[in-house]
Amino acid sequence: MKTLVYSIHGFDKPFLVEVADGKHELDFTEQPLNESTAHLAKGFEAVALFTSDNASAEVLAKLKECGVKFIALRSVGYDHVDLAKAKSLGIKVANVPAYSPYAIAEHSVALLMALNRKIVLGQQLIRQNDFRLDRLVGFDLHAKTVGIVGTGKIGSVFAKIMNGFGCKLLAYDVEVNEALSKETQIEYTTFENVCKQSDVISINCPLNADTKYMFNKSIFSKMKKGVVFINTARGGIVDTVDLIEALDNGTISFAGLDVYENEKPIFFYNHSDKKIEDELFEKLRSYPNVLITGHQAFLTNEALQGIAATTMNNIDQWSKEEKSINDIN
Ligand code: NAD
């Protein structure tokens, strides 16, 4: 079975090639999937998609015309795919439900620590021969309250790391993680309580109809003044306009963001020769107390190996049985 891999990058191609090991026929394109690139899938039964690809209803209809029957997502999240439309077209979709949750949880900790201990500013000052410490005062995480929204695979790893720091843990999730409760004494409460009581808030839930703009003006107004806000989940869970207001009025002292609601045309590509035509993003990245990484939380060898292995396994199973254990529609 021939598979077209969209949005291939230098960081993930070697892992896919190694796992495919010449047994799978893979073609690669650096182009993201969208309405104008869907035609490239002509003659392929399967496509492998990245988070930056757009599998909207219109694009799926074009893939169907090209003969695509299976979509293997190289991601946990599937908010970029119209699953209902795929189902109605008879296109099966499988995701990578789990790969190193440590990669993302550890990156959340990296953002938190870099912001709190002012690592970026410290490095800039060292390079300028300025060894004064006056602008570099942070706070102990020990005994601080950390609120986690979404305690699944990634959120629970993050909770355990924060437990190791000696933090008090609060959580909001639609399902209580009993094993995590026993191991860490995390306290489940309402979304509002988590936001009201936490010194640090980390988002680790999926983006869906219930979580879209879950973090907005109304909930920011209830947070402790000076809260540290970390989002490595999905940009659309946060209303960026309201986040900027919360930064301006001092509610949020620091924001560590690996995701941004309109990241698709920006992240993963080199724009060094042009202007970024997104005023909201320009504003967000202008704040010295905002640390942005370009959706790189998953970028560890272990995670990339896991993504490649599960993606190829999903394709393999589908080609033999026309279903895979990770089908999501
Ligand atoms: P998971 O399914 O194991 O956990 C998600 C948790 O969120 C579950 O416990 C679920 O009950 C909870 N949840 C669902 N709806 C909720 C709601 N309305 N309110 C509160 N909690 C809710 O998923 P995971 O592997 O932990 O991944 C979480 C998210 O992280 C993914 O959906 C994805 O968007 C994001 N992610 C980001 C990166 C990155 O590189 N930045 C990489 C992988 C995943």
Coordinates of C-alpha atoms and ligand atoms in Angstrom, one line a residue:
M1 CA 0.0 0.0 0.0
K2 CA 1.3 3.4 -0.9
T3 CA 1.3 6.1 1.7
L4 CA 1.9 9.8 1.2
V5 CA 3.4 11.5 4.2
Y6 CA 2.5 15.2 4.3
S7 CA 4.4 17.9 6.2
I8 CA 7.5 15.9 6.5
H9 CA 10.3 17.6 8.4
G10 CA 14.0 16.9 8.9
F11 CA 13.3 16.0 12.5
D12 CA 10.8 13.1 11.9
K13 CA 11.7 11.7 8.5
P14 CA 14.7 9.6 9.7
F15 CA 12.5 7.9 12.3
L16 CA 9.8 7.0 9.8
V17 CA 12.3 5.8 7.2
E18 CA 14.0 3.6 9.8
V19 CA 10.7 2.0 11.1
A20 CA 9.4 1.5 7.5
D21 CA 12.6 -0.3 6.8
G22 CA 11.9 -0.6 3.1
K23 CA 8.8 -2.7 3.8
H24 CA 6.4 0.1 3.4
E25 CA 6.1 2.3 0.3
L26 CA 6.3 5.8 1.6
D27 CA 6.4 9.0 -0.4
F28 CA 7.2 12.3 1.4
T29 CA 6.1 15.9 0.8
E30 CA 7.2 18.9 2.8
Q31 CA 3.9 20.5 1.9
P32 CA 1.1 20.7 4.5
L33 CA -2.2 19.1 3.6
N34 CA -4.8 21.7 2.6
E35 CA -7.3 22.4 -0.2
S36 CA -4.5 23.2 -2.7
T37 CA -2.3 20.2 -1.9
A38 CA -4.9 17.5 -1.4
H39 CA -4.5 16.5 -5.1
L40 CA -0.9 15.3 -4.4
A41 CA -2.6 12.2 -2.7
K42 CA -3.8 10.9 -6.1
G43 CA -2.9 7.3 -6.4
F44 CA -2.3 6.8 -2.6
E45 CA -4.6 4.7 -0.5
A46 CA -3.2 6.2 2.7
V47 CA -1.9 9.6 3.9
A48 CA 0.1 10.3 7.1
L49 CA -0.7 13.7 8.7
F50 CA 1.0 16.0 11.1
T51 CA -0.7 18.4 13.6
S52 CA -0.1 21.3 11.2
D53 CA -2.1 19.6 8.4
N54 CA -5.7 20.6 7.7
A55 CA -8.1 17.7 7.2
S56 CA -11.3 19.8 7.0
A57 CA -14.5 18.5 5.4
E58 CA -13.5 20.1 2.0
V59 CA -10.0 18.7 2.1
L60 CA -11.3 15.2 3.1
A61 CA -13.7 15.3 0.1
K62 CA -10.7 16.0 -2.2
L63 CA -8.7 13.2 -0.6
K64 CA -11.6 10.8 -1.2
E65 CA -11.7 11.8 -4.9
C66 CA -8.0 10.9 -5.0
G67 CA -8.7 7.4 -3.7
V68 CA -7.5 7.9 -0.1
K69 CA -9.1 5.4 2.3
F70 CA -7.0 5.7 5.5
I71 CA -5.5 8.6 7.4
A72 CA -2.7 7.8 9.9
L73 CA -2.2 10.7 12.2
R74 CA 1.3 11.3 13.6
S75 CA -0.1 12.9 16.7
V76 CA -2.3 12.3 19.8
G77 CA -4.5 15.3 19.1
Y78 CA -7.1 15.1 16.2
D79 CA -8.7 18.5 16.4
H80 CA -7.3 19.2 12.9
V81 CA -9.5 16.4 11.4
D82 CA -13.2 16.5 10.7
L83 CA -13.8 13.0 12.0
A84 CA -17.6 13.0 11.2
K85 CA -16.9 13.9 7.6
A86 CA -14.2 11.3 7.3
K87 CA -16.6 8.7 8.6
S88 CA -19.3 9.7 6.2
L89 CA -16.8 9.4 3.3
G90 CA -15.7 6.0 4.5
I91 CA -12.2 7.2 5.3
K92 CA -10.8 5.6 8.5
V93 CA -8.6 7.7 10.8
A94 CA -6.1 6.4 13.4
N95 CA -4.0 8.4 15.8
V96 CA -1.0 7.7 18.0
P97 CA -2.8 7.6 21.3
A98 CA 0.3 7.5 23.4
Y99 CA 4.0 8.3 23.0
S100 CA 6.4 9.5 25.5
P101 CA 4.2 11.7 27.7
Y102 CA 7.5 12.5 29.5
A103 CA 8.5 14.6 26.5
I104 CA 5.6 17.0 26.8
A105 CA 5.4 17.0 30.6
E106 CA 9.1 17.7 30.9
H107 CA 8.9 20.5 28.4
S108 CA 6.1 22.0 30.5
V109 CA 8.5 21.9 33.5
A110 CA 11.2 23.4 31.4
L111 CA 9.0 26.4 30.5
L112 CA 8.0 26.8 34.1
M113 CA 11.5 26.7 35.4
A114 CA 13.0 28.9 32.7
L115 CA 10.3 31.6 33.4
N116 CA 10.5 31.4 37.2
R117 CA 14.3 31.4 37.4
K118 CA 14.7 33.8 34.5
I119 CA 17.1 31.6 32.6
V120 CA 16.7 33.5 29.2
L121 CA 17.3 36.9 30.7
G122 CA 20.2 35.5 32.8
Q123 CA 21.8 34.2 29.7
Q124 CA 21.4 37.5 27.9
L125 CA 22.9 39.4 30.8
I126 CA 25.9 37.0 31.0
R127 CA 26.6 37.6 27.3
Q128 CA 26.5 41.4 27.9
N129 CA 29.1 41.0 30.8
D130 CA 26.4 42.1 33.2
F131 CA 26.6 39.8 36.3
R132 CA 24.2 41.7 38.5
L133 CA 21.4 39.5 39.9
D134 CA 18.8 42.2 40.7
R135 CA 16.5 41.3 37.8
L136 CA 16.8 37.5 38.3
V137 CA 14.9 36.8 41.5
G138 CA 12.5 33.8 41.3
F139 CA 10.5 31.8 43.8
D140 CA 10.6 28.3 45.4
L141 CA 8.2 25.9 43.8
H142 CA 8.2 23.9 47.0
A143 CA 4.9 24.3 48.8
K144 CA 3.3 26.3 46.0
T145 CA -0.1 25.2 44.6
V146 CA 0.1 23.8 41.1
G147 CA -3.3 23.4 39.2
I148 CA -3.5 20.9 36.4
V149 CA -6.3 20.9 33.9
G150 CA -6.4 17.4 32.4
T151 CA -4.7 14.6 34.3
G152 CA -4.4 12.0 31.5
K153 CA -1.1 10.6 30.3
I154 CA 0.8 14.0 30.1
G155 CA -1.0 15.8 33.0
S156 CA -0.3 12.9 35.3
V157 CA 3.4 12.8 34.5
F158 CA 3.5 16.6 35.0
A159 CA 1.7 16.1 38.4
K160 CA 4.3 13.5 39.5
I161 CA 7.2 15.8 38.7
M162 CA 5.6 18.7 40.5
N163 CA 4.9 16.3 43.4
G164 CA 8.6 15.7 43.5
F165 CA 9.2 19.4 43.8
G166 CA 7.0 19.4 47.0
C167 CA 4.1 21.3 45.5
K168 CA 0.5 21.0 46.6
L169 CA -1.5 19.6 43.6
L170 CA -5.0 20.6 42.5
A171 CA -6.7 19.1 39.4
Y172 CA -9.7 19.5 37.2
D173 CA -10.6 16.8 34.8
V174 CA -13.9 15.3 33.6
E175 CA -12.6 12.0 34.9
V176 CA -10.7 11.4 38.2
N177 CA -7.4 9.6 37.8
E178 CA -7.6 7.3 40.9
A179 CA -4.1 5.9 40.5
L180 CA -2.7 9.4 40.4
S181 CA -4.7 10.4 43.4
K182 CA -3.2 7.6 45.4
E183 CA 0.3 8.2 44.3
T184 CA 0.4 12.0 44.7
Q185 CA -2.5 13.1 46.9
I186 CA -3.6 15.4 44.1
E187 CA -6.9 17.0 45.0
Y188 CA -9.7 17.1 42.4
T189 CA -11.9 20.1 42.5
T190 CA -13.9 22.4 40.2
F191 CA -12.3 24.2 37.3
E192 CA -13.0 27.5 39.0
N193 CA -11.3 26.4 42.3
V194 CA -8.2 25.2 40.4
C195 CA -8.0 28.6 38.7
K196 CA -8.7 30.5 41.9
Q197 CA -6.2 28.7 44.2
S198 CA -3.2 27.9 42.0
D199 CA 0.1 29.7 41.8
V200 CA 0.9 27.8 38.7
I201 CA -1.7 26.5 36.1
S202 CA -0.8 23.9 33.5
I203 CA -3.1 22.9 30.6
N204 CA -3.0 19.3 29.7
C205 CA -6.4 18.5 28.2
P206 CA -7.4 18.1 24.6
L207 CA -8.9 20.8 22.4
N208 CA -12.6 20.0 21.7
A209 CA -16.0 21.7 21.7
D210 CA -16.0 21.8 25.5
T211 CA -12.5 23.1 26.0
K212 CA -12.3 25.7 23.2
Y213 CA -11.6 29.1 24.9
M214 CA -12.0 27.4 28.3
F215 CA -9.4 30.0 29.4
N216 CA -11.1 33.3 28.8
K217 CA -11.6 36.7 30.4
S218 CA -14.1 35.4 32.9
I219 CA -11.8 32.7 34.3
F220 CA -8.6 34.8 34.1
S221 CA -10.5 37.4 36.3
K222 CA -10.8 34.7 39.0
M223 CA -7.1 33.7 39.1
K224 CA -4.6 34.7 41.8
K225 CA -2.7 37.8 40.9
G226 CA 0.7 36.7 39.6
V227 CA -0.2 33.2 38.5
V228 CA 2.2 31.4 36.1
F229 CA 0.4 30.0 33.1
I230 CA 1.7 27.1 31.1
N231 CA 0.0 25.7 27.9
T232 CA 1.6 22.8 26.1
A233 CA -1.8 21.3 25.0
R234 CA -3.5 23.3 22.3
G235 CA -3.6 27.0 21.5
G236 CA -7.4 27.0 21.0
I237 CA -8.1 26.2 24.6
V238 CA -7.0 29.7 25.4
D239 CA -8.5 33.0 24.1
T240 CA -5.3 34.8 23.2
V241 CA -6.9 38.3 23.3
D242 CA -8.0 37.6 26.9
L243 CA -4.6 36.1 27.8
I244 CA -2.9 39.3 26.6
E245 CA -5.3 41.3 28.8
A246 CA -4.5 39.1 31.8
L247 CA -0.8 39.7 31.1
D248 CA -1.4 43.5 30.9
N249 CA -3.4 43.7 34.1
G250 CA -0.8 41.6 36.0
T251 CA -3.1 38.6 36.7
I252 CA -0.6 36.4 34.8
S253 CA 3.0 37.1 35.8
F254 CA 4.5 34.6 33.3
A255 CA 3.2 32.6 30.4
G256 CA 5.0 29.6 28.9
L257 CA 3.4 28.6 25.7
D258 CA 4.3 25.8 23.3
V259 CA 1.1 26.2 21.3
Y260 CA -0.8 29.2 19.9
E261 CA -4.4 29.2 18.6
N262 CA -3.4 30.5 15.1
E263 CA -0.1 28.6 14.9
K264 CA -0.7 26.7 11.7
P265 CA 0.7 29.2 9.2
I266 CA 3.6 30.1 11.5
F267 CA 5.0 27.2 13.4
F268 CA 7.3 24.5 11.8
Y269 CA 8.6 26.7 9.0
N270 CA 11.4 29.3 8.4
H271 CA 9.9 32.8 8.0
S272 CA 13.2 34.6 8.6
D273 CA 12.9 36.4 5.2
K274 CA 9.4 37.8 5.8
K275 CA 7.2 39.5 8.3
I276 CA 4.8 37.4 10.4
E277 CA 1.4 38.6 9.3
D278 CA -0.3 38.0 12.7
E279 CA -0.6 41.0 15.0
L280 CA -1.8 38.9 17.9
F281 CA 1.2 36.6 17.7
E282 CA 3.5 39.6 17.3
K283 CA 2.0 41.2 20.4
L284 CA 2.3 38.0 22.4
R285 CA 5.9 37.4 21.6
S286 CA 6.8 41.0 22.4
Y287 CA 6.3 40.4 26.2
P288 CA 9.5 39.7 28.2
N289 CA 7.5 37.6 30.6
V290 CA 6.1 35.3 27.8
L291 CA 8.2 32.4 26.7
I292 CA 7.1 30.8 23.5
T293 CA 8.3 27.6 21.9
G294 CA 7.0 26.5 18.5
H295 CA 5.1 23.4 19.3
Q296 CA 8.3 21.5 20.2
A297 CA 7.2 19.8 23.5
F298 CA 7.0 16.4 21.8
L299 CA 10.5 16.8 20.2
T300 CA 12.6 14.1 21.9
N301 CA 14.2 11.0 20.3
E302 CA 12.0 8.7 22.4
A303 CA 8.7 10.5 21.4
L304 CA 9.7 10.7 17.7
Q305 CA 10.6 7.0 17.7
G306 CA 7.2 6.2 19.4
I307 CA 5.2 8.3 16.9
A308 CA 7.0 6.6 13.9
A309 CA 6.5 3.1 15.3
T310 CA 2.8 3.5 16.0
T311 CA 2.1 5.3 12.7
M312 CA 3.7 2.5 10.7
N313 CA 2.0 -0.1 12.8
N314 CA -1.4 1.6 12.2
I315 CA -0.7 1.6 8.4
D316 CA 0.4 -2.0 8.5
Q317 CA -2.7 -3.2 10.3
W318 CA -5.0 -1.2 8.1
S319 CA -3.4 -2.6 5.0
K320 CA -3.9 -6.1 6.2
E321 CA -7.3 -5.9 7.9
E322 CA -8.8 -2.5 6.9
K323 CA -8.8 -1.5 10.5
S324 CA -6.3 -0.6 13.2
I325 CA -6.5 -0.7 17.0
N326 CA -6.0 3.0 17.1
D327 CA -9.0 3.9 14.8
I328 CA -10.8 6.9 16.1
N329 CA -13.8 7.1 13.8
Ligands
NAD1 P1 -5.0 12.0 27.4 O1 -6.2 11.7 26.6 O2 -4.2 11.0 28.1 O3 -5.5 13.0 28.6 C1 -6.3 14.1 28.4 C2 -7.1 14.4 29.7 O4 -7.9 15.5 29.5 C3 -8.0 13.2 30.1 O5 -7.8 12.8 31.4 C4 -9.4 13.7 29.9 O6 -10.4 13.2 30.7 C5 -9.1 15.2 30.1 N1 -10.2 16.1 29.6 C6 -11.0 15.9 28.5 N2 -11.9 16.8 28.4 C7 -11.7 17.7 29.4 C8 -12.3 18.9 29.9 N3 -13.3 19.4 29.2 N4 -11.8 19.4 31.0 C9 -10.8 18.9 31.7 N5 -10.2 17.8 31.3 C10 -10.6 17.2 30.2 O7 -4.1 12.9 26.5 P2 -2.6 13.3 26.7 O8 -1.8 12.3 26.0 O9 -2.3 13.6 28.1 O10 -2.5 14.6 25.8 C11 -3.2 15.8 26.3 C12 -3.2 16.9 25.1 O11 -1.8 17.3 25.0 C13 -3.5 16.3 23.7 O12 -4.9 16.3 23.5 C14 -2.8 17.2 22.8 O13 -3.6 18.3 22.4 C15 -1.7 17.8 23.7 N6 -0.3 17.4 23.2 C16 0.6 18.4 22.9 C17 1.8 18.1 22.4 C18 2.9 19.1 22.1 O14 3.9 18.8 21.5 N7 2.7 20.3 22.5 C19 2.1 16.7 22.2 C20 1.2 15.7 22.5 C21 -0.1 16.1 23.0

